[in-house]
mmCIF file of C-alpha atoms in Angstrom:
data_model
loop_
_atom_site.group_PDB
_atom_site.id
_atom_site.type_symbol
_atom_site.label_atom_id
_atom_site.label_comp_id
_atom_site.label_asym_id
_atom_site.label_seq_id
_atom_site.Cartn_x
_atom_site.Cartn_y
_atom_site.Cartn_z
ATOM 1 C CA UNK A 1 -68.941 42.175 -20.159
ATOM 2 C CA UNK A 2 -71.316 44.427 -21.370
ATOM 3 C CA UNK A 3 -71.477 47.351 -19.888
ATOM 4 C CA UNK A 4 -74.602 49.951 -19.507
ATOM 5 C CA UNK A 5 -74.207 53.686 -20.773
ATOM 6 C CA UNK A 6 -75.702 54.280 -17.203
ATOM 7 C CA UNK A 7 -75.300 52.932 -14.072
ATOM 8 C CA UNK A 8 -77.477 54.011 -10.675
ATOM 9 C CA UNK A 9 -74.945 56.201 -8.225
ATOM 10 C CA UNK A 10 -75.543 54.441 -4.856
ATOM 11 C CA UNK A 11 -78.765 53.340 -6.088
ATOM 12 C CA UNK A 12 -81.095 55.721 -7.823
ATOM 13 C CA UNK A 13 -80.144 58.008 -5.001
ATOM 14 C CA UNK A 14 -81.906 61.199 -6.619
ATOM 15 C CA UNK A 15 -84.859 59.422 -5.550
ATOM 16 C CA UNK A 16 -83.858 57.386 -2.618
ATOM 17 C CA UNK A 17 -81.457 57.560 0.583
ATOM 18 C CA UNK A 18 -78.041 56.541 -1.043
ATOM 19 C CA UNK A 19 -76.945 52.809 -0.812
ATOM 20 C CA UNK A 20 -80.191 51.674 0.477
ATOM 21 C CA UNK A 21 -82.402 48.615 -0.221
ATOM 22 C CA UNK A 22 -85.087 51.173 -1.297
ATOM 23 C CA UNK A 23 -82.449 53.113 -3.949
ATOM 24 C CA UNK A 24 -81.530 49.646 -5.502
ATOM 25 C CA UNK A 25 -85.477 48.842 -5.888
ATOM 26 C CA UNK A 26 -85.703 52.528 -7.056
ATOM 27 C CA UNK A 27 -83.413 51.786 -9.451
ATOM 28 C CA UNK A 28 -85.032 48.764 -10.789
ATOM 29 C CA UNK A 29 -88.405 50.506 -10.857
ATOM 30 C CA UNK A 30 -86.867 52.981 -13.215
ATOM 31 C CA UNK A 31 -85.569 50.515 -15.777
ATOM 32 C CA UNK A 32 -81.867 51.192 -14.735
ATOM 33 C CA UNK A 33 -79.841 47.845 -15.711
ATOM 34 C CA UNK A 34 -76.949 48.388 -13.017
ATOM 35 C CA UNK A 35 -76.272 50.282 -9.601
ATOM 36 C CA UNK A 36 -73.051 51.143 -7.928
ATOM 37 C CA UNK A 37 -72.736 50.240 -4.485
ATOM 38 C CA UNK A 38 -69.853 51.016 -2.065
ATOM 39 C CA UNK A 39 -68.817 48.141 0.804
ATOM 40 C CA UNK A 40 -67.008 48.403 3.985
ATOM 41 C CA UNK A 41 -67.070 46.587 7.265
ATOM 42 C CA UNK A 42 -68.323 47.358 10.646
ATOM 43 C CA UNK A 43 -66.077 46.788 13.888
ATOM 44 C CA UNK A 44 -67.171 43.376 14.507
ATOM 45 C CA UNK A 45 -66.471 42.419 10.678
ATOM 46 C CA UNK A 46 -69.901 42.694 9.608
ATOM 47 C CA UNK A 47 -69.346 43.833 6.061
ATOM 48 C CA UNK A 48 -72.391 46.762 5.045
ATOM 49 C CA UNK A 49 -73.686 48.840 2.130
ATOM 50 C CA UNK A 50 -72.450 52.043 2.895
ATOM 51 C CA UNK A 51 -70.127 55.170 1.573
ATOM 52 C CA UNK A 52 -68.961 57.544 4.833
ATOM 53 C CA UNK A 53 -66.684 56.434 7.263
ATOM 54 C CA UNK A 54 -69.211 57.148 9.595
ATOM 55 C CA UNK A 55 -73.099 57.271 10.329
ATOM 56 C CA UNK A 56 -73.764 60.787 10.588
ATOM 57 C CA UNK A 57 -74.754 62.207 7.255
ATOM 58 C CA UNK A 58 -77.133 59.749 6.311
ATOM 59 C CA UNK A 59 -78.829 58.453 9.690
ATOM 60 C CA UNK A 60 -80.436 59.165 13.053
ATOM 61 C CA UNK A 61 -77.130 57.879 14.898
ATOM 62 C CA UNK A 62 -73.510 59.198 15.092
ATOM 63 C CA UNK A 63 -70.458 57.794 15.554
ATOM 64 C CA UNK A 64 -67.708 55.787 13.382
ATOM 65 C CA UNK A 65 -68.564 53.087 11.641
ATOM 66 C CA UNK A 66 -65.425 51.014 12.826
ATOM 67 C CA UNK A 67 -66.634 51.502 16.223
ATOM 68 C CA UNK A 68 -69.889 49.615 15.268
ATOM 69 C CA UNK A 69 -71.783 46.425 15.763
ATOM 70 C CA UNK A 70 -74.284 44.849 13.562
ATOM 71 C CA UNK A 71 -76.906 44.990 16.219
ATOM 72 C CA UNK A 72 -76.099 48.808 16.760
ATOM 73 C CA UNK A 73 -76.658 49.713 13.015
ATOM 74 C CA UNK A 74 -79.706 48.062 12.938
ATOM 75 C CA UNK A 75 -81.371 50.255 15.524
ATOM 76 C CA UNK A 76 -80.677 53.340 12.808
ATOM 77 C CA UNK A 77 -82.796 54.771 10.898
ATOM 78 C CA UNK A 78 -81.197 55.692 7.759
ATOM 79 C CA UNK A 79 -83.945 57.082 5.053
ATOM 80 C CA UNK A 80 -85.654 59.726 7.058
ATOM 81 C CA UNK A 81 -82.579 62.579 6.809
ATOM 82 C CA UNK A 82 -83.611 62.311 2.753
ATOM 83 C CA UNK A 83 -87.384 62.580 3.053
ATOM 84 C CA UNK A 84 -89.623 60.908 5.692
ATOM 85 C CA UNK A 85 -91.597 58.616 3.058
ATOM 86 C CA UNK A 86 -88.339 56.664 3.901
ATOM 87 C CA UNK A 87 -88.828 56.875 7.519
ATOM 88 C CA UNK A 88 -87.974 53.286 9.581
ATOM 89 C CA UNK A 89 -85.394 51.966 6.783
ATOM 90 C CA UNK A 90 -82.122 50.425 7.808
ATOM 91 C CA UNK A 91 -78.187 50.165 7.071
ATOM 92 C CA UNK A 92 -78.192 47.157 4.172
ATOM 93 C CA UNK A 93 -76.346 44.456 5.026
ATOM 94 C CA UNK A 94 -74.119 43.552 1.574
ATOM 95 C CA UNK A 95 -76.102 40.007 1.661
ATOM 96 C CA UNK A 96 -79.224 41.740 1.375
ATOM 97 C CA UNK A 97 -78.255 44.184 -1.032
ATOM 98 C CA UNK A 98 -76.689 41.145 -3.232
ATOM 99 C CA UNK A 99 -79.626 38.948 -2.698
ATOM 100 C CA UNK A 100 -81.891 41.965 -4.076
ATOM 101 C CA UNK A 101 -79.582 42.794 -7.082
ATOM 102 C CA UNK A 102 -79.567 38.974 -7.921
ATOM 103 C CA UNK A 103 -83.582 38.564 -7.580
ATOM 104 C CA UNK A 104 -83.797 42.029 -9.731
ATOM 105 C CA UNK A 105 -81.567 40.134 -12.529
ATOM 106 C CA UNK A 106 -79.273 43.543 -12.251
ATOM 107 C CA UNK A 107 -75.493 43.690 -12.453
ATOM 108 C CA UNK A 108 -73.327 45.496 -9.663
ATOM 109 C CA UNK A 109 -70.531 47.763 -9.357
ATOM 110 C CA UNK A 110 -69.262 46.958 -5.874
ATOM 111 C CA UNK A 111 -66.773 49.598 -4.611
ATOM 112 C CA UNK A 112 -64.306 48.400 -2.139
ATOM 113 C CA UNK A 113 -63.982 51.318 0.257
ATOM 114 C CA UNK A 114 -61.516 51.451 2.408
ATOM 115 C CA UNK A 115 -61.635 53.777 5.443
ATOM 116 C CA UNK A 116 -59.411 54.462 8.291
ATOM 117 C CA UNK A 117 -58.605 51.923 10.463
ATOM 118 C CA UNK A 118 -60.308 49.410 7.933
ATOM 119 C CA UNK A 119 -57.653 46.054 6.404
ATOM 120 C CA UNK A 120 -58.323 46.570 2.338
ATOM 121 C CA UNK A 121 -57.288 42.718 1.696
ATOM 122 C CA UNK A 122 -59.764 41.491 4.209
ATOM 123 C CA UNK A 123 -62.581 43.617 3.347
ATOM 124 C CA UNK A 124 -61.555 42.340 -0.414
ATOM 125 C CA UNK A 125 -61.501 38.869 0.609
ATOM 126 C CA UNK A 126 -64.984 38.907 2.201
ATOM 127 C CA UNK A 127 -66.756 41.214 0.159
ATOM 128 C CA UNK A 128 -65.304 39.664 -3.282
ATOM 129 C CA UNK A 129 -66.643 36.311 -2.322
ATOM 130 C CA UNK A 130 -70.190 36.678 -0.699
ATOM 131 C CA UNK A 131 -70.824 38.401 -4.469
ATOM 132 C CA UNK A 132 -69.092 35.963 -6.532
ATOM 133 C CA UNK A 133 -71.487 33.552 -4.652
ATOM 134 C CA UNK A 134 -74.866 35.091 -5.344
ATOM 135 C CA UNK A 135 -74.028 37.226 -8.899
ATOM 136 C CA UNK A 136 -73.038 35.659 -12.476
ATOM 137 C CA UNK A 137 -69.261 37.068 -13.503
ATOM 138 C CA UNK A 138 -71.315 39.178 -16.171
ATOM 139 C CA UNK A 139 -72.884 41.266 -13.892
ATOM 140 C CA UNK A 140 -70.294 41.977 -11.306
ATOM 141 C CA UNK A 141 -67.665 44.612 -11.653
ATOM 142 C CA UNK A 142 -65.468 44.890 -8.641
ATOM 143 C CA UNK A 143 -63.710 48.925 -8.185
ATOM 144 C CA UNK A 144 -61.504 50.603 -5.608
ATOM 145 C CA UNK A 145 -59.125 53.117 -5.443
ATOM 146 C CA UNK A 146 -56.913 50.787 -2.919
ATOM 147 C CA UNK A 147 -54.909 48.942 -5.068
ATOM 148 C CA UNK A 148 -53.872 46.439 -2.242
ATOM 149 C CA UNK A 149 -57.999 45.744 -2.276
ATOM 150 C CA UNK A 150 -57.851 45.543 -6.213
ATOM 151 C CA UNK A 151 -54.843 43.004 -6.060
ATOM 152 C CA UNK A 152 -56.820 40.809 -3.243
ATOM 153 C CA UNK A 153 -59.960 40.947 -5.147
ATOM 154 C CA UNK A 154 -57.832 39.534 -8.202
ATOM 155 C CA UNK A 155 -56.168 37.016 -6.425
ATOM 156 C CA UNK A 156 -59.592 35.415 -5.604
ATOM 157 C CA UNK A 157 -60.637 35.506 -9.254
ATOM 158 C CA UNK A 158 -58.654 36.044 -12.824
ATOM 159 C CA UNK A 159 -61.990 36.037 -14.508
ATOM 160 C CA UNK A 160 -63.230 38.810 -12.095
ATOM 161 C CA UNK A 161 -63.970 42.481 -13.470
ATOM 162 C CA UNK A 162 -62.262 44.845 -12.147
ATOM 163 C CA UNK A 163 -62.643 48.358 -12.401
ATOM 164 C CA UNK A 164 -59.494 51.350 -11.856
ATOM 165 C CA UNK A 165 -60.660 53.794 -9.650
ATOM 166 C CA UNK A 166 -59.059 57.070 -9.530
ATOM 167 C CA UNK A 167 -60.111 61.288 -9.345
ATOM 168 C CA UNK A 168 -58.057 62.229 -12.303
ATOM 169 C CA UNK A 169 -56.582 59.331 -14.520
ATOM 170 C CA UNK A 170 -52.581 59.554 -13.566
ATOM 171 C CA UNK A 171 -49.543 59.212 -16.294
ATOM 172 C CA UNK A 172 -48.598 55.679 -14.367
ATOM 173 C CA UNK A 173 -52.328 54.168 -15.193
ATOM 174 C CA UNK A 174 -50.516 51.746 -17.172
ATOM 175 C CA UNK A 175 -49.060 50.262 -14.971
ATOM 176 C CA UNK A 176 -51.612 49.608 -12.787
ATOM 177 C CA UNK A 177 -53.683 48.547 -15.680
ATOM 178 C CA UNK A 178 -51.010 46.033 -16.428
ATOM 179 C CA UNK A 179 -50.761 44.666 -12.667
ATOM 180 C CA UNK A 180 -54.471 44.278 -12.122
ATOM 181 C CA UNK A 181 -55.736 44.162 -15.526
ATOM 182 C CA UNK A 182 -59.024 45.442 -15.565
ATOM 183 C CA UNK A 183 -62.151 45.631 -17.892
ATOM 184 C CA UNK A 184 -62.317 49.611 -16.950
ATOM 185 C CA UNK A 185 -61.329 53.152 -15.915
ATOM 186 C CA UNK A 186 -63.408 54.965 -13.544
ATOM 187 C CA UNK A 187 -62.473 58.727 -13.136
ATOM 188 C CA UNK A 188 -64.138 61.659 -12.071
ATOM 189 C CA UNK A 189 -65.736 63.640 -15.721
ATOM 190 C CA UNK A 190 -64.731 67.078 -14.384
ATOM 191 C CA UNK A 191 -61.013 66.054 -13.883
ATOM 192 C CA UNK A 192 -61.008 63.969 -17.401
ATOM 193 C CA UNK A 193 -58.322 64.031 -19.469
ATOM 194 C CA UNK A 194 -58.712 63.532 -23.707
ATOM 195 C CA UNK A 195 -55.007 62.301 -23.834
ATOM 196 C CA UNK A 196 -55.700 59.859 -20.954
ATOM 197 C CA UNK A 197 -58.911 58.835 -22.483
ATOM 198 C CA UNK A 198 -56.923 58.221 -25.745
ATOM 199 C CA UNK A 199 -54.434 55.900 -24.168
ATOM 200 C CA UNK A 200 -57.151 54.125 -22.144
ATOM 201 C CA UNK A 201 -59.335 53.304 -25.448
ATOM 202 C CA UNK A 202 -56.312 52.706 -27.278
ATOM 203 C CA UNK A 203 -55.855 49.968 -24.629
ATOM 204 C CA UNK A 204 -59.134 48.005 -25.036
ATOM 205 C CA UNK A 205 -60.920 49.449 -21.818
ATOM 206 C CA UNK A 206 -64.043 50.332 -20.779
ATOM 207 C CA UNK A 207 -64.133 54.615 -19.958
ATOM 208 C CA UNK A 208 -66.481 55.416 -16.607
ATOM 209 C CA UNK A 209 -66.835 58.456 -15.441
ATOM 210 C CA UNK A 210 -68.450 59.622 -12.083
ATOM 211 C CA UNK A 211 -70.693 61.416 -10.632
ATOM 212 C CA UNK A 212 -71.926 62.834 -13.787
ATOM 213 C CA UNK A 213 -75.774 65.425 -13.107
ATOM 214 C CA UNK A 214 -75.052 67.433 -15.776
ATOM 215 C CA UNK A 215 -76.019 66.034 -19.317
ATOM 216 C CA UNK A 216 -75.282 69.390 -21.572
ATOM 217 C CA UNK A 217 -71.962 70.097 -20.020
ATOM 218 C CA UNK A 218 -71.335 66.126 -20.186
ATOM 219 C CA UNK A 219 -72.601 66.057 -23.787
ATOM 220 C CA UNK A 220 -68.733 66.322 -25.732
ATOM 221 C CA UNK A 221 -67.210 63.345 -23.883
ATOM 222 C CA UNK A 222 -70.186 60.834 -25.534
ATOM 223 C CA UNK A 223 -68.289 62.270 -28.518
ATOM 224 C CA UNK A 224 -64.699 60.996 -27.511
ATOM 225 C CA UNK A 225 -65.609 57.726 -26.492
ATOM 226 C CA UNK A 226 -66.491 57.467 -22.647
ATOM 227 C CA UNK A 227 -68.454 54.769 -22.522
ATOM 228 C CA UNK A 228 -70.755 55.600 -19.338
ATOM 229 C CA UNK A 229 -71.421 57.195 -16.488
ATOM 230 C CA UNK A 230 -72.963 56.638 -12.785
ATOM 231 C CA UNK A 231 -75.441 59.149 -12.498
ATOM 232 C CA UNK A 232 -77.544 60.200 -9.274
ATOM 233 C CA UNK A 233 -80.468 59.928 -12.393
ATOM 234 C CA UNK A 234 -80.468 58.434 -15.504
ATOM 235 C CA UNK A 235 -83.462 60.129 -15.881
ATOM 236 C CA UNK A 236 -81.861 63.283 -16.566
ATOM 237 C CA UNK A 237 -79.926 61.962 -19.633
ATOM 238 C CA UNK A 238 -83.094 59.543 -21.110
ATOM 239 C CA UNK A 239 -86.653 59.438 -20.212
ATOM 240 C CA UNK A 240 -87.104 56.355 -20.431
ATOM 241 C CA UNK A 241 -85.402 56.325 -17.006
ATOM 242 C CA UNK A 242 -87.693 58.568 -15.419
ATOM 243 C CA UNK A 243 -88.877 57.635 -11.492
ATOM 244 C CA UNK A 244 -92.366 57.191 -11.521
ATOM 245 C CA UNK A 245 -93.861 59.517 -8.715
ATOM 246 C CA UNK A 246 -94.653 58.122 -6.032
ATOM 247 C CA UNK A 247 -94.202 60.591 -2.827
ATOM 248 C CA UNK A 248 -91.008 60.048 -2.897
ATOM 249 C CA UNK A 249 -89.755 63.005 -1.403
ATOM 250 C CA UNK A 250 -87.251 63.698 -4.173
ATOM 251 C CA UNK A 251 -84.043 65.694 -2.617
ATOM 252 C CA UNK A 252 -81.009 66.855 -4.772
ATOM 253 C CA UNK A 253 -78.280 64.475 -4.743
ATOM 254 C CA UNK A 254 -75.154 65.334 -2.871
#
């Protein structure tokens, strides 16, 4: 798998409400390659493109998502708390957020996130297959930091890329690396480690580090080896990534 120095955080969600149909075009109207996307399920199973464990920050509604039917989510409007050029869009569904990827020709970091209340296997089980069915092997990249979801995704596919999800990379990565055997490491750049980065390269991985805004204080770790980064805006690290203007009501990522 080859993997892109950058990948879109949520989308291009500098630019567009976060894990949105519109961020993922956003993205692709940029030039970005990849986006990172998170995954969960509603109460009645419905499995959506979305990162809280509930609808308050980034809609018109409130309430927990668990509590949550397909037909309620798709009376919310989710774009205009970011600017109201995104007025009237909805919750993505993951099979419209695949289908897009797939007719963009972009590859997908799909984070399995597990909430309270929420089964990790099952949300694995459904989420790992409605991809696997729309998206070639070499552009899907599968990360949690629920191991139990990890091992279910696995099951389902040996030839699947994974992706270790963790704040700061802990001494016993090993050994997780060993039971799930992954093609990376995904750790937040302000907690990184050099040692751990050592052991990880040493190992034949893939270093990701999130959510990285910042290219000067970033700059050193291109030097050790991290591989890439999810970024709110690629922009800020290469122009040739720069959102065209279009009214977008640009709002500083969170």
């Amino acid at each position: 798998m080859q993997l892109p120095r950058y990948i879109a955080h949520r989308g291009l969600s500098a630019h567009a409400p976060e894990n949105t149909l519109a961020a993922i075009q956003a993205a692709a109207d940029a030039g970005c390659e990849w986006v990172e996307l998170d995954v969960q399920c509603l109460g009645d199973g419905t499995p959506v493109v979305w990162h809280d464990d509930s609808v308050d920050r980034c809609s018109d509604g409130k309430g927990a998502l668990i509590d949550l039917t397909r037909d309620q989510i798709r009376q919310l409007d989710v774009g205009s708390w970011f600017s109201s050029a995104f007025r009237g869009e909805r919750m993505a569904l993951l099979d419209e957020a695949l289908s897009l990827v797939s007719a963009l020709e972009m590859g997908l970091n799909l984070e399995l996130k597990i909430n309270a209340g929420h089964d990790p296997a099952e949300l694995a089980r459904i989420a790992v297959h409605r991809a696997r069915q729309v998206l070639p092997l070499d552009r899907l990249l599968v990360s949690s930091f629920d191991r139990t979801a990890l091992e279910a995704a696995r099951s389902q596919d040996e030839a699947l890329a994974l992706g270790l999800l963790y704040e700061a990379v802990p001494r016993h990565w090993a050994s997780d690396a060993e039971r799930l055997r992954p093609t990376s490491v995904h750790a937040d750049w302000t907690q990184l480690d050099q040692e751990r980065l050592i052991e990880i390269q040493s190992a034949g991985l893939a270093m990701l580090c999130y959510t990285v805004n910042d290219p000067e204080r970033f700059a050193s770790w291109w030097d050790h080896g991290v591989n890439g980064v999810f970024t709110d805006d690629p922009g800020l690290f290469d122009d040739r990534y720069q959102r065209q203007s279009r009214g977008d009501g640009r709002r500083k990522p969170r």
